[in-house]
One Martini backbone bead per residue (centre of mass of N, CA, C, O) as a GRO file, in nm:
protein
  153
    1VAL     BB    1   1.048   0.678  -2.023
    2ILE     BB    2   0.864   0.926  -1.967
    3THR     BB    3   1.076   1.100  -1.805
    4LYS     BB    4   1.255   1.119  -2.088
    5ARG     BB    5   1.071   1.192  -2.334
    6ALA     BB    6   1.000   0.926  -2.472
    7GLY     BB    7   0.905   0.679  -2.621
    8TYR     BB    8   0.626   0.436  -2.595
    9GLY     BB    9   0.472   0.143  -2.474
   10ALA     BB   10   0.328  -0.115  -2.305
   11GLU     BB   11   0.528  -0.097  -2.063
   12ALA     BB   12   0.390   0.159  -1.942
   13ASP     BB   13   0.121   0.019  -1.874
   14TRP     BB   14   0.241  -0.189  -1.678
   15TRP     BB   15   0.351   0.017  -1.486
   16ALA     BB   16   0.077   0.145  -1.414
   17ALA     BB   17  -0.036  -0.117  -1.292
   18GLY     BB   18   0.178  -0.128  -1.065
   19VAL     BB   19   0.102   0.135  -0.930
   20MET     BB   20  -0.188   0.056  -0.863
   21LEU     BB   21  -0.126  -0.199  -0.696
   22PHE     BB   22   0.043  -0.055  -0.487
   23GLU     BB   23  -0.174   0.145  -0.387
   24VAL     BB   24  -0.383  -0.069  -0.300
   25SER     BB   25  -0.182  -0.229  -0.094
   26HIS     BB   26  -0.055   0.050   0.062
   27GLY     BB   27  -0.197   0.359   0.034
   28TYR     BB   28   0.036   0.451  -0.168
   29THR     BB   29   0.267   0.586  -0.360
   30PRO     BB   30   0.517   0.520  -0.529
   31PHE     BB   31   0.811   0.701  -0.460
   32THR     BB   32   0.715   0.838  -0.150
   33ASP     BB   33   0.832   0.736   0.110
   34GLY     BB   34   0.562   0.617   0.242
   35GLY     BB   35   0.389   0.892   0.168
   36THR     BB   36   0.581   1.163   0.230
   37VAL     BB   37   0.594   1.246  -0.067
   38ASP     BB   38   0.466   1.547  -0.268
   39SER     BB   39   0.683   1.581  -0.485
   40GLU     BB   40   0.720   1.548  -0.813
   41ASN     BB   41   1.030   1.573  -0.837
   42LYS     BB   42   1.098   1.352  -0.626
   43VAL     BB   43   0.954   1.121  -0.764
   44LEU     BB   44   1.116   1.136  -1.029
   45ALA     BB   45   1.389   1.092  -0.892
   46ASN     BB   46   1.322   0.813  -0.777
   47ILE     BB   47   1.267   0.674  -1.045
   48ALA     BB   48   1.557   0.746  -1.174
   49SER     BB   49   1.691   0.602  -0.944
   50ALA     BB   50   1.902   0.328  -0.901
   51ASP     BB   51   1.896   0.339  -0.567
   52TYR     BB   52   1.602   0.299  -0.553
   53THR     BB   53   1.381   0.132  -0.312
   54LEU     BB   54   1.119  -0.064  -0.279
   55GLU     BB   55   0.873  -0.119  -0.032
   56TYR     BB   56   0.714  -0.433   0.057
   57GLU     BB   57   0.476  -0.426   0.326
   58ALA     BB   58   0.227  -0.507   0.168
   59GLY     BB   59   0.056  -0.759   0.111
   60THR     BB   60   0.107  -1.025  -0.058
   61PRO     BB   61   0.348  -1.210  -0.193
   62LEU     BB   62   0.208  -1.232  -0.472
   63ALA     BB   63   0.140  -0.933  -0.511
   64ASN     BB   64   0.433  -0.833  -0.486
   65ALA     BB   65   0.544  -0.992  -0.728
   66VAL     BB   66   0.372  -0.852  -0.940
   67THR     BB   67   0.459  -0.564  -0.878
   68ARG     BB   68   0.759  -0.607  -0.935
   69GLY     BB   69   0.720  -0.692  -1.233
   70LEU     BB   70   0.578  -0.416  -1.319
   71LEU     BB   71   0.828  -0.231  -1.170
   72HIS     BB   72   1.049  -0.284  -1.346
   73ARG     BB   73   1.307  -0.103  -1.469
   74SER     BB   74   1.322  -0.302  -1.698
   75TRP     BB   75   1.129  -0.327  -1.973
   76SER     BB   76   1.235  -0.616  -2.073
   77GLU     BB   77   1.156  -0.744  -1.764
   78ARG     BB   78   0.876  -0.678  -1.766
   79PHE     BB   79   0.573  -0.742  -1.728
   80GLY     BB   80   0.324  -0.904  -1.906
   81SER     BB   81   0.067  -1.087  -2.010
   82ALA     BB   82   0.203  -1.366  -1.987
   83GLU     BB   83   0.308  -1.337  -1.693
   84LEU     BB   84   0.038  -1.281  -1.562
   85ARG     BB   85  -0.123  -1.536  -1.650
   86ALA     BB   86   0.108  -1.733  -1.512
   87HIS     BB   87   0.063  -1.634  -1.240
   88ALA     BB   88  -0.030  -1.734  -0.920
   89TYR     BB   89  -0.217  -1.493  -0.850
   90PHE     BB   90  -0.412  -1.602  -1.110
   91GLY     BB   91  -0.510  -1.854  -1.003
   92GLY     BB   92  -0.819  -1.953  -1.151
   93PHE     BB   93  -0.846  -1.757  -1.366
   94ASP     BB   94  -1.076  -1.664  -1.629
   95TRP     BB   95  -0.965  -1.555  -1.929
   96GLN     BB   96  -1.191  -1.633  -2.126
   97ALA     BB   97  -1.418  -1.479  -1.983
   98LEU     BB   98  -1.287  -1.205  -2.017
   99LEU     BB   99  -1.276  -1.205  -2.325
  100ALA     BB  100  -1.607  -1.251  -2.321
  101GLN     BB  101  -1.728  -1.070  -2.091
  102GLN     BB  102  -1.808  -1.315  -1.835
  103PRO     BB  103  -1.730  -1.262  -1.559
  104PRO     BB  104  -1.776  -1.282  -1.247
  105SER     BB  105  -1.861  -1.100  -0.993
  106PRO     BB  106  -1.709  -1.042  -0.682
  107TYR     BB  107  -1.945  -0.813  -0.646
  108VAL     BB  108  -2.292  -0.791  -0.530
  109PRO     BB  109  -2.507  -0.571  -0.458
  110ALA     BB  110  -2.768  -0.493  -0.255
  111VAL     BB  111  -3.091  -0.425  -0.408
  112LYS     BB  112  -3.425  -0.308  -0.445
  113ASP     BB  113  -3.367  -0.067  -0.653
  114PRO     BB  114  -3.256   0.183  -0.867
  115PHE     BB  115  -3.275   0.388  -0.589
  116ASP     BB  116  -3.079   0.240  -0.414
  117MET     BB  117  -2.839   0.409  -0.171
  118ARG     BB  118  -2.694   0.226   0.060
  119ASN     BB  119  -2.397   0.203  -0.103
  120PHE     BB  120  -2.373   0.505  -0.028
  121ASP     BB  121  -2.280   0.800   0.070
  122PRO     BB  122  -2.495   1.009   0.248
  123GLU     BB  123  -2.335   1.293   0.212
  124ILE     BB  124  -2.369   1.367  -0.081
  125ASP     BB  125  -2.722   1.357  -0.076
  126GLU     BB  126  -2.870   1.437   0.169
  127GLY     BB  127  -3.225   1.370   0.155
  128ASN     BB  128  -3.208   1.233  -0.129
  129SER     BB  129  -3.356   1.072  -0.366
  130GLY     BB  130  -3.336   0.928  -0.660
  131PRO     BB  131  -3.577   1.078  -0.798
  132GLU     BB  132  -3.486   1.361  -0.703
  133LEU     BB  133  -3.213   1.368  -0.847
  134LEU     BB  134  -3.328   1.320  -1.140
  135ALA     BB  135  -3.517   1.591  -1.126
  136LEU     BB  136  -3.292   1.770  -1.147
  137ALA     BB  137  -3.191   2.063  -1.273
  138ALA     BB  138  -2.983   2.199  -1.489
  139ALA     BB  139  -2.776   2.444  -1.507
  140PRO     BB  140  -2.673   2.676  -1.691
  141PRO     BB  141  -2.408   2.775  -1.832
  142THR     BB  142  -2.123   2.973  -1.734
  143GLY     BB  143  -1.903   3.145  -1.876
  144ASP     BB  144  -1.674   2.936  -1.999
  145ALA     BB  145  -1.894   2.702  -2.007
  146ALA     BB  146  -2.070   2.854  -2.241
  147ASP     BB  147  -1.913   2.759  -2.439
  148SER     BB  148  -1.860   2.548  -2.738
  149TRP     BB  149  -1.699   2.283  -2.638
  150ASP     BB  150  -1.965   2.069  -2.704
  151ALA     BB  151  -2.063   2.087  -3.011
  152ASP     BB  152  -1.946   1.786  -3.115
  153PHE     BB  153  -2.142   1.584  -2.938
   0.00000   0.00000   0.00000
């Protein structure tokens, strides 16, 4: 739909969710021939080609089934919210808690205090503690960044 520069609806969002699920389970973007294609034009050609077949080599069978449903070529047969909620992949998931924004977090990191950075890559700001990072002054913008692009914020 998007590659044809036509209007689109929620089915394009479900497609995007399928792309994300594919990337998470496979480690590369779909339509890239196993991650070997890095040309945008080739990826678009693969998406548009009726002969191109995605290989679902990673992930569980249930995750692959959801991904197939989200990446279905025909937008009218693509999974939507009803199909996702009913799929066995989400068996036991509390959709009402999600709607109420109250589902339990699947992972809660252990932290000692608000400045505990042990769950982050130490190379980002090696040698700086949380309070030290918060105390750093921002340099005034220069060049194009000095323009009033953010005046309406």
